[in-house]
């Protein structure tokens, strides 16, 4: 099926894009990587009257490392994060997660910020954003604002972004020095969406877990940060029994729907297994006393 007819505009600046969205936001869609939007257009699940192509806007394609945060511009492609080489534990997490995002051609065009704007419950990047406490930066007629990730995701494919607003970047707090990362995912085929996925970042100090983040994908209708599980392991010696209990606690926080290839009970079991594997790997990388 071909897309329904639509108008097309390619603004050259953020203010120009915001002006267009302010005028026609309710009937428009933004095109960055387009790897999700083009599917919707093709199957006519989306029929915008206007497509706003932001690829010509300068200054949105950089990853910037600052004192306390890493800033990812709205046009940073998945492949850029797959090759991340900046000096921060977050770069290792990017490198582990990125290969699980679809196929290489899609990673070459799709964007990190676009994944957060699309808000698919199985998105690896959405789970990373919620776990790391990201702030999503948007600009609209009323000015700029930053929306915390835990307020950004309102439901499947639904966010706090207003129709007249443009996502301009994502800011992620830098993990503490010495933090280690682990990611694991279960899916039916290489290019399938995740049936379940887990990511861990933690740091050991004096042999104990003194900082930890646990993110889950496709564990509910929005990405989840397993806060109760984090509390269980924080400050403790990472013994295998505790890691297994922490993984079970994380799975208990999930509320996955039933799917034809993955009933809810199966996905909770998978989440517990994935979290345990990631915790074990992250602890091994950090070193034990």
GROMACS .gro file of N, CA and C in nm, residues 38-163:
model
  378
   38UNK      N    1   0.774   0.577   0.837
   38UNK     CA    2   0.748   0.530   0.702
   38UNK      C    3   0.663   0.404   0.699
   39UNK      N    4   0.679   0.319   0.800
   39UNK     CA    5   0.593   0.201   0.810
   39UNK      C    6   0.449   0.243   0.833
   40UNK      N    7   0.429   0.338   0.923
   40UNK     CA    8   0.294   0.386   0.951
   40UNK      C    9   0.232   0.451   0.828
   41UNK      N   10   0.312   0.526   0.754
   41UNK     CA   11   0.261   0.590   0.633
   41UNK      C   12   0.223   0.485   0.528
   42UNK      N   13   0.310   0.385   0.515
   42UNK     CA   14   0.286   0.283   0.413
   42UNK      C   15   0.156   0.208   0.439
   43UNK      N   16   0.132   0.173   0.564
   43UNK     CA   17   0.012   0.097   0.598
   43UNK      C   18  -0.105   0.188   0.635
   44UNK      N   19  -0.084   0.317   0.625
   44UNK     CA   20  -0.187   0.418   0.649
   44UNK      C   21  -0.245   0.410   0.789
   45UNK      N   22  -0.164   0.361   0.885
   45UNK     CA   23  -0.202   0.375   1.025
   45UNK      C   24  -0.179   0.517   1.071
   46UNK      N   25  -0.099   0.591   0.996
   46UNK     CA   26  -0.083   0.736   1.014
   46UNK      C   27  -0.112   0.802   0.881
   47UNK      N   28  -0.193   0.906   0.883
   47UNK     CA   29  -0.228   0.978   0.760
   47UNK      C   30  -0.214   1.128   0.784
   48UNK      N   31  -0.092   1.175   0.811
   48UNK     CA   32  -0.073   1.319   0.837
   48UNK      C   33  -0.097   1.400   0.710
   49UNK      N   34  -0.144   1.522   0.730
   49UNK     CA   35  -0.159   1.613   0.617
   49UNK      C   36  -0.025   1.677   0.581
   50UNK      N   37   0.070   1.674   0.675
   50UNK     CA   38   0.200   1.737   0.655
   50UNK      C   39   0.309   1.654   0.720
   51UNK      N   40   0.419   1.633   0.650
   51UNK     CA   41   0.539   1.572   0.706
   51UNK      C   42   0.646   1.679   0.718
   52UNK      N   43   0.700   1.696   0.838
   52UNK     CA   44   0.802   1.798   0.865
   52UNK      C   45   0.936   1.727   0.878
   53UNK      N   46   1.020   1.740   0.776
   53UNK     CA   47   1.150   1.674   0.770
   53UNK      C   48   1.254   1.764   0.837
   54UNK      N   49   1.310   1.718   0.950
   54UNK     CA   50   1.404   1.802   1.027
   54UNK      C   51   1.550   1.770   0.997
   55UNK      N   52   1.577   1.690   0.896
   55UNK     CA   53   1.713   1.645   0.870
   55UNK      C   54   1.807   1.756   0.823
   56UNK      N   55   1.754   1.867   0.778
   56UNK     CA   56   1.839   1.977   0.731
   56UNK      C   57   1.872   2.077   0.841
   57UNK      N   58   1.823   2.053   0.961
   57UNK     CA   59   1.849   2.145   1.071
   57UNK      C   60   1.988   2.116   1.128
   58UNK      N   61   2.078   2.214   1.128
   58UNK     CA   62   2.214   2.190   1.179
   58UNK      C   63   2.216   2.185   1.332
   59UNK      N   64   2.321   2.120   1.385
   59UNK     CA   65   2.345   2.122   1.528
   59UNK      C   66   2.272   2.017   1.608
   60UNK      N   67   2.201   1.923   1.540
   60UNK     CA   68   2.123   1.822   1.613
   60UNK      C   69   2.183   1.682   1.600
   61UNK      N   70   2.302   1.671   1.542
   61UNK     CA   71   2.359   1.540   1.512
   61UNK      C   72   2.479   1.504   1.599
   62UNK      N   73   2.497   1.574   1.709
   62UNK     CA   74   2.617   1.555   1.790
   62UNK      C   75   2.586   1.487   1.924
   63UNK      N   76   2.681   1.407   1.969
   63UNK     CA   77   2.682   1.355   2.106
   63UNK      C   78   2.784   1.437   2.184
   64UNK      N   79   2.740   1.505   2.288
   64UNK     CA   80   2.826   1.596   2.363
   64UNK      C   81   2.840   1.548   2.507
   65UNK      N   82   2.964   1.529   2.550
   65UNK     CA   83   2.991   1.485   2.687
   65UNK      C   84   3.025   1.607   2.770
   66UNK      N   85   2.947   1.629   2.875
   66UNK     CA   86   2.968   1.742   2.964
   66UNK      C   87   3.004   1.691   3.103
   67UNK      N   88   3.023   1.783   3.197
   67UNK     CA   89   3.068   1.742   3.330
   67UNK      C   90   2.976   1.640   3.395
   68UNK      N   91   2.845   1.668   3.392
   68UNK     CA   92   2.753   1.579   3.462
   68UNK      C   93   2.656   1.504   3.374
   69UNK      N   94   2.666   1.521   3.242
   69UNK     CA   95   2.567   1.458   3.155
   69UNK      C   96   2.624   1.433   3.017
   70UNK      N   97   2.551   1.350   2.944
   70UNK     CA   98   2.579   1.325   2.803
   70UNK      C   99   2.457   1.372   2.725
   71UNK      N  100   2.480   1.459   2.627
   71UNK     CA  101   2.369   1.513   2.548
   71UNK      C  102   2.368   1.447   2.411
   72UNK      N  103   2.252   1.391   2.374
   72UNK     CA  104   2.235   1.325   2.245
   72UNK      C  105   2.138   1.408   2.162
   73UNK      N  106   2.186   1.465   2.052
   73UNK     CA  107   2.102   1.547   1.968
   73UNK      C  108   1.992   1.468   1.901
   74UNK      N  109   1.889   1.538   1.855
   74UNK     CA  110   1.771   1.472   1.800
   74UNK      C  111   1.799   1.396   1.672
   75UNK      N  112   1.909   1.426   1.602
   75UNK     CA  113   1.941   1.357   1.478
   75UNK      C  114   2.059   1.260   1.492
   76UNK      N  115   2.095   1.226   1.614
   76UNK     CA  116   2.199   1.126   1.635
   76UNK      C  117   2.143   0.989   1.600
   77UNK      N  118   2.209   0.919   1.508
   77UNK     CA  119   2.162   0.789   1.459
   77UNK      C  120   2.201   0.678   1.556
   78UNK      N  121   2.127   0.569   1.549
   78UNK     CA  122   2.161   0.453   1.631
   78UNK      C  123   2.305   0.410   1.609
   79UNK      N  124   2.349   0.414   1.482
   79UNK     CA  125   2.484   0.367   1.449
   79UNK      C  126   2.592   0.452   1.515
   80UNK      N  127   2.564   0.580   1.538
   80UNK     CA  128   2.662   0.664   1.608
   80UNK      C  129   2.683   0.614   1.751
   81UNK      N  130   2.577   0.571   1.814
   81UNK     CA  131   2.588   0.521   1.951
   81UNK      C  132   2.648   0.381   1.954
   82UNK      N  133   2.628   0.306   1.847
   82UNK     CA  134   2.691   0.174   1.837
   82UNK      C  135   2.843   0.187   1.832
   83UNK      N  136   2.891   0.302   1.781
   83UNK     CA  137   3.035   0.327   1.770
   83UNK      C  138   3.085   0.424   1.876
   84UNK      N  139   3.005   0.448   1.980
   84UNK     CA  140   3.041   0.548   2.081
   84UNK      C  141   3.177   0.518   2.142
   85UNK      N  142   3.263   0.621   2.147
   85UNK     CA  143   3.398   0.602   2.199
   85UNK      C  144   3.435   0.707   2.305
   86UNK      N  145   3.338   0.782   2.355
   86UNK     CA  146   3.372   0.881   2.456
   86UNK      C  147   3.398   0.813   2.590
   87UNK      N  148   3.469   0.883   2.677
   87UNK     CA  149   3.518   0.825   2.802
   87UNK      C  150   3.411   0.834   2.910
   88UNK      N  151   3.321   0.735   2.913
   88UNK     CA  152   3.216   0.732   3.013
   88UNK      C  153   3.154   0.593   3.012
   89UNK      N  154   3.113   0.540   3.128
   89UNK     CA  155   3.048   0.407   3.128
   89UNK      C  156   2.923   0.402   3.041
   90UNK      N  157   2.859   0.517   3.020
   90UNK     CA  158   2.740   0.520   2.937
   90UNK      C  159   2.771   0.478   2.793
   91UNK      N  160   2.892   0.506   2.747
   91UNK     CA  161   2.930   0.466   2.611
   91UNK      C  162   2.927   0.315   2.597
   92UNK      N  163   2.971   0.243   2.699
   92UNK     CA  164   2.969   0.098   2.695
   92UNK      C  165   2.826   0.047   2.689
   93UNK      N  166   2.735   0.110   2.762
   93UNK     CA  167   2.595   0.069   2.756
   93UNK      C  168   2.537   0.094   2.617
   94UNK      N  169   2.568   0.209   2.559
   94UNK     CA  170   2.525   0.237   2.421
   94UNK      C  171   2.573   0.128   2.327
   95UNK      N  172   2.701   0.092   2.338
   95UNK     CA  173   2.758  -0.006   2.246
   95UNK      C  174   2.695  -0.145   2.263
   96UNK      N  175   2.655  -0.178   2.385
   96UNK     CA  176   2.591  -0.308   2.407
   96UNK      C  177   2.449  -0.311   2.355
   97UNK      N  178   2.377  -0.201   2.371
   97UNK     CA  179   2.234  -0.199   2.336
   97UNK      C  180   2.213  -0.183   2.186
   98UNK      N  181   2.290  -0.095   2.122
   98UNK     CA  182   2.263  -0.057   1.983
   98UNK      C  183   2.252  -0.174   1.886
   99UNK      N  184   2.337  -0.278   1.894
   99UNK     CA  185   2.325  -0.386   1.796
   99UNK      C  186   2.192  -0.460   1.800
  100UNK      N  187   2.115  -0.443   1.907
  100UNK     CA  188   1.985  -0.507   1.917
  100UNK      C  189   1.874  -0.425   1.852
  101UNK      N  190   1.907  -0.306   1.806
  101UNK     CA  191   1.807  -0.221   1.742
  101UNK      C  192   1.799  -0.259   1.594
  102UNK      N  193   1.701  -0.340   1.557
  102UNK     CA  194   1.671  -0.375   1.418
  102UNK      C  195   1.794  -0.424   1.342
  103UNK      N  196   1.810  -0.376   1.217
  103UNK     CA  197   1.918  -0.418   1.128
  103UNK      C  198   2.011  -0.300   1.099
  104UNK      N  199   2.134  -0.325   1.048
  104UNK     CA  200   2.228  -0.215   1.020
  104UNK      C  201   2.172  -0.102   0.934
  105UNK      N  202   2.096  -0.129   0.825
  105UNK     CA  203   2.043  -0.016   0.747
  105UNK      C  204   1.950   0.074   0.828
  106UNK      N  205   1.873   0.013   0.917
  106UNK     CA  206   1.783   0.092   1.001
  106UNK      C  207   1.863   0.171   1.104
  107UNK      N  208   1.968   0.109   1.159
  107UNK     CA  209   2.050   0.180   1.257
  107UNK      C  210   2.125   0.297   1.193
  108UNK      N  211   2.148   0.288   1.063
  108UNK     CA  212   2.218   0.396   0.994
  108UNK      C  213   2.131   0.520   0.977
  109UNK      N  214   1.999   0.504   0.981
  109UNK     CA  215   1.909   0.618   0.959
  109UNK      C  216   1.826   0.652   1.083
  110UNK      N  217   1.780   0.551   1.155
  110UNK     CA  218   1.695   0.577   1.270
  110UNK      C  219   1.769   0.654   1.379
  111UNK      N  220   1.695   0.724   1.463
  111UNK     CA  221   1.755   0.810   1.565
  111UNK      C  222   1.717   0.766   1.706
  112UNK      N  223   1.808   0.794   1.799
  112UNK     CA  224   1.785   0.767   1.940
  112UNK      C  225   1.663   0.844   1.990
  113UNK      N  226   1.659   0.975   1.962
  113UNK     CA  227   1.548   1.057   2.008
  113UNK      C  228   1.417   1.014   1.943
  114UNK      N  229   1.425   0.971   1.816
  114UNK     CA  230   1.304   0.925   1.748
  114UNK      C  231   1.244   0.803   1.815
  115UNK      N  232   1.327   0.714   1.868
  115UNK     CA  233   1.276   0.598   1.940
  115UNK      C  234   1.199   0.642   2.064
  116UNK      N  235   1.252   0.743   2.133
  116UNK     CA  236   1.182   0.793   2.252
  116UNK      C  237   1.053   0.864   2.214
  117UNK      N  238   1.053   0.930   2.098
  117UNK     CA  239   0.932   0.999   2.054
  117UNK      C  240   0.825   0.899   2.010
  118UNK      N  241   0.869   0.785   1.951
  118UNK     CA  242   0.772   0.684   1.907
  118UNK      C  243   0.717   0.606   2.026
  119UNK      N  244   0.801   0.581   2.126
  119UNK     CA  245   0.759   0.523   2.254
  119UNK      C  246   0.700   0.384   2.241
  120UNK      N  247   0.768   0.299   2.165
  120UNK     CA  248   0.726   0.159   2.159
  120UNK      C  249   0.763   0.091   2.291
  121UNK      N  250   0.673   0.014   2.353
  121UNK     CA  251   0.704  -0.049   2.482
  121UNK      C  252   0.826  -0.142   2.477
  122UNK      N  253   0.857  -0.196   2.358
  122UNK     CA  254   0.971  -0.288   2.345
  122UNK      C  255   1.100  -0.218   2.310
  123UNK      N  256   1.099  -0.086   2.301
  123UNK     CA  257   1.219  -0.013   2.261
  123UNK      C  258   1.331  -0.024   2.364
  124UNK      N  259   1.447  -0.067   2.317
  124UNK     CA  260   1.564  -0.075   2.405
  124UNK      C  261   1.604   0.063   2.455
  125UNK      N  262   1.600   0.163   2.365
  125UNK     CA  263   1.642   0.298   2.404
  125UNK      C  264   1.547   0.359   2.507
  126UNK      N  265   1.417   0.327   2.497
  126UNK     CA  266   1.323   0.379   2.596
  126UNK      C  267   1.354   0.322   2.734
  127UNK      N  268   1.389   0.193   2.739
  127UNK     CA  269   1.426   0.132   2.868
  127UNK      C  270   1.553   0.196   2.923
  128UNK      N  271   1.648   0.225   2.834
  128UNK     CA  272   1.771   0.291   2.879
  128UNK      C  273   1.740   0.430   2.933
  129UNK      N  274   1.654   0.503   2.864
  129UNK     CA  275   1.622   0.639   2.907
  129UNK      C  276   1.555   0.642   3.044
  130UNK      N  277   1.461   0.549   3.067
  130UNK     CA  278   1.391   0.549   3.194
  130UNK      C  279   1.483   0.505   3.307
  131UNK      N  280   1.571   0.407   3.278
  131UNK     CA  281   1.661   0.358   3.382
  131UNK      C  282   1.763   0.462   3.422
  132UNK      N  283   1.813   0.538   3.325
  132UNK     CA  284   1.920   0.634   3.351
  132UNK      C  285   1.868   0.772   3.389
  133UNK      N  286   1.738   0.791   3.396
  133UNK     CA  287   1.684   0.919   3.438
  133UNK      C  288   1.705   1.029   3.336
  134UNK      N  289   1.684   0.996   3.209
  134UNK     CA  290   1.705   1.093   3.102
  134UNK      C  291   1.604   1.206   3.108
  135UNK      N  292   1.642   1.317   3.048
  135UNK     CA  293   1.551   1.429   3.030
  135UNK      C  294   1.534   1.453   2.881
  136UNK      N  295   1.411   1.455   2.833
  136UNK     CA  296   1.385   1.476   2.691
  136UNK      C  297   1.358   1.623   2.669
  137UNK      N  298   1.437   1.684   2.581
  137UNK     CA  299   1.429   1.828   2.556
  137UNK      C  300   1.338   1.854   2.438
  138UNK      N  301   1.241   1.943   2.457
  138UNK     CA  302   1.149   1.979   2.350
  138UNK      C  303   1.141   2.130   2.340
  139UNK      N  304   1.107   2.177   2.221
  139UNK     CA  305   1.091   2.321   2.199
  139UNK      C  306   0.961   2.344   2.125
  140UNK      N  307   0.884   2.443   2.172
  140UNK     CA  308   0.757   2.476   2.111
  140UNK      C  309   0.733   2.626   2.116
  141UNK      N  310   0.615   2.670   2.078
  141UNK     CA  311   0.584   2.814   2.080
  141UNK      C  312   0.600   2.877   2.218
  142UNK      N  313   0.581   2.797   2.322
  142UNK     CA  314   0.593   2.849   2.460
  142UNK      C  315   0.737   2.848   2.510
  143UNK      N  316   0.831   2.801   2.428
  143UNK     CA  317   0.970   2.797   2.468
  143UNK      C  318   1.021   2.656   2.483
  144UNK      N  319   1.134   2.644   2.554
  144UNK     CA  320   1.197   2.514   2.573
  144UNK      C  321   1.159   2.456   2.708
  145UNK      N  322   1.153   2.325   2.713
  145UNK     CA  323   1.132   2.255   2.841
  145UNK      C  324   1.197   2.119   2.833
  146UNK      N  325   1.226   2.063   2.950
  146UNK     CA  326   1.284   1.930   2.960
  146UNK      C  327   1.189   1.842   3.039
  147UNK      N  328   1.152   1.730   2.981
  147UNK     CA  329   1.056   1.639   3.044
  147UNK      C  330   1.131   1.517   3.097
  148UNK      N  331   1.125   1.489   3.228
  148UNK     CA  332   1.191   1.369   3.280
  148UNK      C  333   1.132   1.244   3.215
  149UNK      N  334   1.217   1.144   3.194
  149UNK     CA  335   1.172   1.023   3.127
  149UNK      C  336   1.056   0.957   3.199
  150UNK      N  337   1.054   0.963   3.333
  150UNK     CA  338   0.945   0.897   3.405
  150UNK      C  339   0.812   0.970   3.391
  151UNK      N  340   0.814   1.091   3.330
  151UNK     CA  341   0.690   1.162   3.298
  151UNK      C  342   0.664   1.166   3.148
  152UNK      N  343   0.763   1.125   3.070
  152UNK     CA  344   0.754   1.134   2.925
  152UNK      C  345   0.661   1.028   2.865
  153UNK      N  346   0.676   0.904   2.912
  153UNK     CA  347   0.602   0.792   2.854
  153UNK      C  348   0.464   0.783   2.918
  154UNK      N  349   0.360   0.806   2.838
  154UNK     CA  350   0.223   0.806   2.888
  154UNK      C  351   0.149   0.675   2.856
  155UNK      N  352   0.204   0.595   2.768
  155UNK     CA  353   0.141   0.471   2.726
  155UNK      C  354   0.205   0.426   2.595
  156UNK      N  355   0.159   0.315   2.537
  156UNK     CA  356   0.217   0.272   2.410
  156UNK      C  357   0.202   0.380   2.303
  157UNK      N  358   0.314   0.422   2.246
  157UNK     CA  359   0.316   0.521   2.138
  157UNK      C  360   0.257   0.656   2.180
  158UNK      N  361   0.262   0.683   2.309
  158UNK     CA  362   0.205   0.808   2.361
  158UNK      C  363   0.306   0.873   2.456
  159UNK      N  364   0.334   1.002   2.432
  159UNK     CA  365   0.431   1.074   2.515
  159UNK      C  366   0.375   1.207   2.561
  160UNK      N  367   0.454   1.277   2.641
  160UNK     CA  368   0.415   1.408   2.690
  160UNK      C  369   0.441   1.519   2.589
  161UNK      N  370   0.496   1.486   2.472
  161UNK     CA  371   0.524   1.587   2.371
  161UNK      C  372   0.393   1.638   2.311
  162UNK      N  373   0.378   1.770   2.305
  162UNK     CA  374   0.259   1.831   2.248
  162UNK      C  375   0.270   1.836   2.096
  163UNK      N  376   0.158   1.841   2.024
  163UNK     CA  377   0.163   1.840   1.878
  163UNK      C  378   0.245   1.954   1.819
   0.00000   0.00000   0.00000
